[in-house]
Short mmCIF file of C-alpha atoms in Angstrom, two decimals:
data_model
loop_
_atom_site.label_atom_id
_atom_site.label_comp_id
_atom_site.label_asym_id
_atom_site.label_seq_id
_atom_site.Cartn_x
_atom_site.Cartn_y
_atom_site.Cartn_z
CA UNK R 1 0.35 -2.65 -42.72
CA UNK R 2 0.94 -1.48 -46.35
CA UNK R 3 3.30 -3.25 -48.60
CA UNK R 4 5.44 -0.02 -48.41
CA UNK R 5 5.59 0.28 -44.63
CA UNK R 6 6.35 -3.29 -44.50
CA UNK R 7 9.42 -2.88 -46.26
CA UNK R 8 10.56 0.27 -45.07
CA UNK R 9 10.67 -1.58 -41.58
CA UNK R 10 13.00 -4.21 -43.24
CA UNK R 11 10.46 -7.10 -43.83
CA UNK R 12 10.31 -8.40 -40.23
CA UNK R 13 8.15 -6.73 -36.82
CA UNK R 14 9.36 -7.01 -33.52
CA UNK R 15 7.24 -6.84 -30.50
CA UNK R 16 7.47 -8.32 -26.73
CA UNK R 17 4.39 -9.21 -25.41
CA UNK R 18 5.13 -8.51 -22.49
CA UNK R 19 8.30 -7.67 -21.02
CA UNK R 20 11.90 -7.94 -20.91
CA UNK R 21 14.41 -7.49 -18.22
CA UNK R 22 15.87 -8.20 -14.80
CA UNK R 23 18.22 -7.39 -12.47
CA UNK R 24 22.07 -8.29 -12.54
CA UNK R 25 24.97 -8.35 -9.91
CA UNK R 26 28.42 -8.19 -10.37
CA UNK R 27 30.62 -7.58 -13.56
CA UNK R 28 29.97 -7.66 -17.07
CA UNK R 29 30.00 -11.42 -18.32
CA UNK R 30 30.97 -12.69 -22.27
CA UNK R 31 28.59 -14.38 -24.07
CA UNK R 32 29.31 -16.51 -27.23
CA UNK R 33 26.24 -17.16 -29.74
CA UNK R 34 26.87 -19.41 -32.84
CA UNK R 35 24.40 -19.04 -35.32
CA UNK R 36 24.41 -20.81 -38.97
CA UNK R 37 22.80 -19.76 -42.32
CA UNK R 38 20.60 -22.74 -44.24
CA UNK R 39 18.14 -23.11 -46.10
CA UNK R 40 14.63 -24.68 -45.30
CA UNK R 41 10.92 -25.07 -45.97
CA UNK R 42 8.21 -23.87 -43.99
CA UNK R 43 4.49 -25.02 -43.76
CA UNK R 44 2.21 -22.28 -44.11
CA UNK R 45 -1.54 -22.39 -42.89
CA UNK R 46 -3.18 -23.79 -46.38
CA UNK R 47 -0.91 -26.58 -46.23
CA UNK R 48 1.37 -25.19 -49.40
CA UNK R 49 5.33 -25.20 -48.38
CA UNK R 50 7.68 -22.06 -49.19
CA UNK R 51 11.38 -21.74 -49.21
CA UNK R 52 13.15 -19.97 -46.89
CA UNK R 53 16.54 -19.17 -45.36
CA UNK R 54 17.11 -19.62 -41.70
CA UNK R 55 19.24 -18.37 -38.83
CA UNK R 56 19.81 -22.05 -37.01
CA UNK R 57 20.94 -22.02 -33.02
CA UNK R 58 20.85 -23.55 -29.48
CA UNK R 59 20.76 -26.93 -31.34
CA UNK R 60 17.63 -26.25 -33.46
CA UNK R 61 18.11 -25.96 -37.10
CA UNK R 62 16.70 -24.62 -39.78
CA UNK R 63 13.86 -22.23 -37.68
CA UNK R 64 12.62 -19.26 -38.84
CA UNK R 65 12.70 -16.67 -37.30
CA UNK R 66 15.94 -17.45 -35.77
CA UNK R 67 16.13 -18.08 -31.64
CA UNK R 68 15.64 -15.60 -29.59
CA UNK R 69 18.77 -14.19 -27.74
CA UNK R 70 18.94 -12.78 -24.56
CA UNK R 71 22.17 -10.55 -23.14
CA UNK R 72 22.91 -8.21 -20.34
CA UNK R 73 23.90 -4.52 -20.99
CA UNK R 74 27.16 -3.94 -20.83
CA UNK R 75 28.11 -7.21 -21.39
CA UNK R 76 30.52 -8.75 -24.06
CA UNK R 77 28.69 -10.82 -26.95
CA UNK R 78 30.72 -12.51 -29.63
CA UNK R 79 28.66 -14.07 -32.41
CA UNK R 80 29.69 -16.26 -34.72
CA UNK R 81 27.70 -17.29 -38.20
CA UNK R 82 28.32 -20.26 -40.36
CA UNK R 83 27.25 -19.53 -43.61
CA UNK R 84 26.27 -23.66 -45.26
CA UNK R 85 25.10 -21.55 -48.37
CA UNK R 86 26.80 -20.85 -51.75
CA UNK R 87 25.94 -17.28 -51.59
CA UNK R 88 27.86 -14.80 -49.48
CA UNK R 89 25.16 -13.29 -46.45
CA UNK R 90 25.61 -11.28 -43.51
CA UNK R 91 24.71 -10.20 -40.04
CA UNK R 92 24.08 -7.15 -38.21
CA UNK R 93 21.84 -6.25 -34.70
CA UNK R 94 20.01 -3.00 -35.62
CA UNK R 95 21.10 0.01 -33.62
CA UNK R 96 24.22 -1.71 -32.03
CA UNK R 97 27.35 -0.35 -33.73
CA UNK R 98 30.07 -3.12 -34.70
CA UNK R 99 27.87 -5.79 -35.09
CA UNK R 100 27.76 -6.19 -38.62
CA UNK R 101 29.76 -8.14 -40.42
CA UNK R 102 30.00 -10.46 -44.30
CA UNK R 103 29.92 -14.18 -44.05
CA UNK R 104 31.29 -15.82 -46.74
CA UNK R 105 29.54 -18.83 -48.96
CA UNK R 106 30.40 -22.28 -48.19
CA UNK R 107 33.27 -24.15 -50.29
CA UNK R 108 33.94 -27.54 -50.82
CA UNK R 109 31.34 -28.91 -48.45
CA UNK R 110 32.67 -26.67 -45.58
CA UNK R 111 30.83 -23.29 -44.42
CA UNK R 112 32.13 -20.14 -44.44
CA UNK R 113 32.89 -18.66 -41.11
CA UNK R 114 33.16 -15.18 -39.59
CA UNK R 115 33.35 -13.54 -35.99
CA UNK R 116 32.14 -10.21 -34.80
CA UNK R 117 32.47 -8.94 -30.55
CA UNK R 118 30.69 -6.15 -29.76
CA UNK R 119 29.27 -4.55 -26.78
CA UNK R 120 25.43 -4.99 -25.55
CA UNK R 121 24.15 -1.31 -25.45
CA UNK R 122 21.41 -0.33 -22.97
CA UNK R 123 18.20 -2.79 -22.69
CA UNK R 124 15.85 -3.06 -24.65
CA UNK R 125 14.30 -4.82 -27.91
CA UNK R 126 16.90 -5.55 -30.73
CA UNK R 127 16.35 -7.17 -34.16
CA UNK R 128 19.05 -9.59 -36.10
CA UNK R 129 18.96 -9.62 -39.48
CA UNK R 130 20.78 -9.92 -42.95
CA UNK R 131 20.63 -6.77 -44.99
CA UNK R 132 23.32 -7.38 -46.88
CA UNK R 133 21.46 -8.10 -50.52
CA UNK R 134 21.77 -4.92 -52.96
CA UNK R 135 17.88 -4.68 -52.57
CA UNK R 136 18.59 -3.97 -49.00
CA UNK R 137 15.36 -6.25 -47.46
CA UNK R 138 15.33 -9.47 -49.75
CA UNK R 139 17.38 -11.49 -47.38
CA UNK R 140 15.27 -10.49 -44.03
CA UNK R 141 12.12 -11.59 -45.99
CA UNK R 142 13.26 -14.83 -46.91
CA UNK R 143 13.70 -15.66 -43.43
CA UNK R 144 17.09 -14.50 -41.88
CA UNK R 145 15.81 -12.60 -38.96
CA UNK R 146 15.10 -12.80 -35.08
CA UNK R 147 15.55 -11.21 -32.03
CA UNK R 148 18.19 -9.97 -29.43
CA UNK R 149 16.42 -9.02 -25.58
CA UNK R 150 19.20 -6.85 -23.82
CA UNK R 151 18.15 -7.49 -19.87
CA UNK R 152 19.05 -4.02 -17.65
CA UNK R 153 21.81 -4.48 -15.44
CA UNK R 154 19.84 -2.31 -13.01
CA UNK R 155 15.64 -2.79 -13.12
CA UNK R 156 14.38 -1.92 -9.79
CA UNK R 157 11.97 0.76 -9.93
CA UNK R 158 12.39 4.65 -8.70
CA UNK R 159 9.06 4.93 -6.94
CA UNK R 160 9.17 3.00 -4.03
CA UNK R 161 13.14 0.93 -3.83
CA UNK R 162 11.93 -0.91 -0.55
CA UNK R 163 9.78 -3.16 -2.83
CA UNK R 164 12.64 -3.95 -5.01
CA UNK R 165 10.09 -4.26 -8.16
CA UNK R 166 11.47 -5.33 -11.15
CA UNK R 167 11.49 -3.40 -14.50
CA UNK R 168 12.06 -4.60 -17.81
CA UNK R 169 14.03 -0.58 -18.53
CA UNK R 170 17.54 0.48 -16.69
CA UNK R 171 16.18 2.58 -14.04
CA UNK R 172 19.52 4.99 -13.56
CA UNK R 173 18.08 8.61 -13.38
CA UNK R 174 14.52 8.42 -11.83
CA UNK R 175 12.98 10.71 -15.15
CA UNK R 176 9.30 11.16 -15.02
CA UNK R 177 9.53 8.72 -17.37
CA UNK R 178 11.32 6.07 -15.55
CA UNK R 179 8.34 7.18 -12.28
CA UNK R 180 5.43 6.04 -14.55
CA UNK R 181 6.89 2.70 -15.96
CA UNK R 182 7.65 2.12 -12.00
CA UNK R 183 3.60 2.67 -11.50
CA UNK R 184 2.67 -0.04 -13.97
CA UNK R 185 5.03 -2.67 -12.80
CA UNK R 186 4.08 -1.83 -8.76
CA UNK R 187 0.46 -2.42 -9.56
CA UNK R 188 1.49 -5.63 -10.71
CA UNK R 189 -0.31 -8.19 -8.07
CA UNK R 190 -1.79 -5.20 -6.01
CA UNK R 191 -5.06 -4.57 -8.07
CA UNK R 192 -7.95 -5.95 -9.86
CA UNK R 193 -6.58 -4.77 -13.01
CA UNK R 194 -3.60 -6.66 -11.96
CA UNK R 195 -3.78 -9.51 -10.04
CA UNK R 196 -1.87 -12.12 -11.04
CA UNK R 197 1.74 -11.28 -9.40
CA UNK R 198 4.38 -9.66 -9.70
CA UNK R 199 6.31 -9.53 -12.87
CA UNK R 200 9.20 -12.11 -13.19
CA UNK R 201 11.80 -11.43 -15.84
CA UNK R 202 12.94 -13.87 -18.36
CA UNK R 203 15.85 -16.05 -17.49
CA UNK R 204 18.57 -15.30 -20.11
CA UNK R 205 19.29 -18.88 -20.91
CA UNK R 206 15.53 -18.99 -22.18
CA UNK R 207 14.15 -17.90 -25.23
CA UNK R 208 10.33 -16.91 -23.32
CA UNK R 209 8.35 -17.61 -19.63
CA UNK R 210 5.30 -17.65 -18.45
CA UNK R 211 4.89 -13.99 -18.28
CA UNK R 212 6.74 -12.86 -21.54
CA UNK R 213 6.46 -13.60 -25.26
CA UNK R 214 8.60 -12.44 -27.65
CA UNK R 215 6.04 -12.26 -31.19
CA UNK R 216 8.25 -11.42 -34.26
CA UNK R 217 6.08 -10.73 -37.20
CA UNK R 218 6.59 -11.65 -41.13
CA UNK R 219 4.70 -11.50 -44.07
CA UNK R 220 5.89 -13.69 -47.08
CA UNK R 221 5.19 -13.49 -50.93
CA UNK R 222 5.66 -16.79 -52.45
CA UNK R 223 6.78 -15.87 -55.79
CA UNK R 224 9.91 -14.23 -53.82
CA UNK R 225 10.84 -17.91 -51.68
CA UNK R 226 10.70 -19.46 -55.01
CA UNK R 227 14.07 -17.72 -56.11
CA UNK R 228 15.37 -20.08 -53.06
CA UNK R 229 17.24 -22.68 -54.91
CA UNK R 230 20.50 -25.10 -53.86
CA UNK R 231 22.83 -23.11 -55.99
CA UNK R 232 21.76 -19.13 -55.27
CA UNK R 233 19.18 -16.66 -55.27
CA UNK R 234 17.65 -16.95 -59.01
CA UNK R 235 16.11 -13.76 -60.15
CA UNK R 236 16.18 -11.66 -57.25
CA UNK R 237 15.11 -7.93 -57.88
CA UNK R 238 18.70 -5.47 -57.99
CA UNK R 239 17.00 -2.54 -56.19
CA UNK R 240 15.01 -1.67 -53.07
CA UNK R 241 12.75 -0.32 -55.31
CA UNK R 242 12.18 -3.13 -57.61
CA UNK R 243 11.34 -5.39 -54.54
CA UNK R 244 8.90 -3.03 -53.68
CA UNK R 245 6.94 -2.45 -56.55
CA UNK R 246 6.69 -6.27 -56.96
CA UNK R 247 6.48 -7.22 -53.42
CA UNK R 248 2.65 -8.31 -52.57
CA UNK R 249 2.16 -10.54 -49.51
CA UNK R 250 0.44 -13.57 -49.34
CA UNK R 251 0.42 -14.82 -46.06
CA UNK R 252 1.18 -12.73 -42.70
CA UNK R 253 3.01 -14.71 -39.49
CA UNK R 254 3.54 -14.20 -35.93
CA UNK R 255 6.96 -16.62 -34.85
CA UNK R 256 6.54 -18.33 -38.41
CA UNK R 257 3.06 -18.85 -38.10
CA UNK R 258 -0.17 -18.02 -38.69
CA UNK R 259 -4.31 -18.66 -38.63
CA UNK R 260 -5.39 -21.82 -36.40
CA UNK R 261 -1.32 -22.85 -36.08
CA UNK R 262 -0.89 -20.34 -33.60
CA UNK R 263 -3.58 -21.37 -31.37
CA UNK R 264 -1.24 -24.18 -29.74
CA UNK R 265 1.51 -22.05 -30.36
CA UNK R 266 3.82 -22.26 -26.63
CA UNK R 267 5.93 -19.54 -27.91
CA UNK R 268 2.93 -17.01 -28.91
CA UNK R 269 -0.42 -17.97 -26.54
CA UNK R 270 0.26 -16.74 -23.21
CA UNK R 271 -1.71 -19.37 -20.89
CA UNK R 272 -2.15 -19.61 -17.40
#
């Protein structure tokens, strides 16, 4: 990917390996996510360490990219950020309306703290991030991005209901479209080409499973962590376009890492 693709996509790549969804009964449930904003260091694959800012959660700090969430559609989700920082920063899920919102820096040893509900739209592959730097993508470079999995409430495919196959997509309308993504998952288990088993979803209290990987890609520029410092951001560019003229990557991640680090990697390898 060229430098200027990579930032037009806001400095982060989101892809599921695999799948994502399930299959829901009952009413729409709440779900409350706290997340906090730090600052850490992160061992790349020559053995040089970079700074970088991290979404923290489930009782892991200081990760990058931040945990994976997982929500169902329609559902309630109220996140809540603690900014440990001196800086202001924010948080938004791309493509859901009311989700974004300004989090304060911390004072007197204390974070800053702020609250936003919104509704989980239809499944499918979201991405968290701060965009909330006047250079639009600085913050989402430096670490402060991860993923949000919205699970259908309804995944059974159209083709054949008495086999009650599971579908990572809300299958509501039975569109061609909905017919051929029923094909691929029925073939699951039934074919050479297939023969493992059926797909099973992803519990939502679980960031991956056997069958599903969520691989969030980064690349990083060193000379940009190194503006990473206890009190602020020191020199950071004022303008998209600034950042991108100056932008170069170094070194190119999958989950936060890269080259023989991923080979062990139990959140990247699928293995039998």
């Amino acid at each position: 990917m060229q430098r200027r693709e990579f930032l037009k996509l806001s400095g982060a790549g989101l892809v599921a390996s695999s799948a994502l969804g399930g299959i829901a009964q009952g009413q729409a449930a709440t779900h409350s996510i706290a997340l906090s904003i730090n600052s850490t260091r992160v061992l790349l694959i020559d053995g040089k360490y970079v700074n970088m800012l991290s979404f923290s959660g489930n009782n892991i700090q200081n990760r990058v990219p931040g945990p994976v969430l997982r929500v169902m559609e329609g559902d309630e989700v109220s996140v809540t950020v603690s900014n440990w920082r001196l800086e202001s920063h924010g948080f938004e899920v791309g493509g859901i309306g009311g989700s974004k919102m300004t989090i304060p820096g911390a004072v007197g040893g204390q974070p800053g703290v702020e609250t936003k509900t919104f509704t989980a739209p239809e499944a499918g592959t979201y991405m968290y991030f701060d965009g909330s730097h006047k250079s639009e993508h600085l913050y989402r470079v430096l670490g402060l991005h991860g993923a949000l999995i919205v699970h259908p409430r309804t995944g059974l495919s159209v083709n054949n209901p008495a086999l009650k196959t599971i579908t990572p997509y809300s299958m509501n309308t039975g569109s061609e479209a909905e017919k051929r993504v029923s094909m691929v998952f029925e073939a699951f288990g039934n074919t050479p080409r297939f023969p493992v088993g059926k797909w099973v979803p992803c519990p939502l209290d679980r960031e991956f499973a056997t069958q599903e990987r969520i691989w969030i890609f980064n690349e990083i520029d060193p000379k940009f962590n190194a503006m990473i410092t206890p009190t602020g951001i020191a020199g950071a560019p004022a303008t998209a376009e600034a950042m991108r003229l100056s932008y170069v990557p170094r070194y190119f991640t999958i989950n936060g890492r890269s080259g023989f680090d991923l080979m062990n990697a139990y959140d990247v390898t699928i293995k039998n």
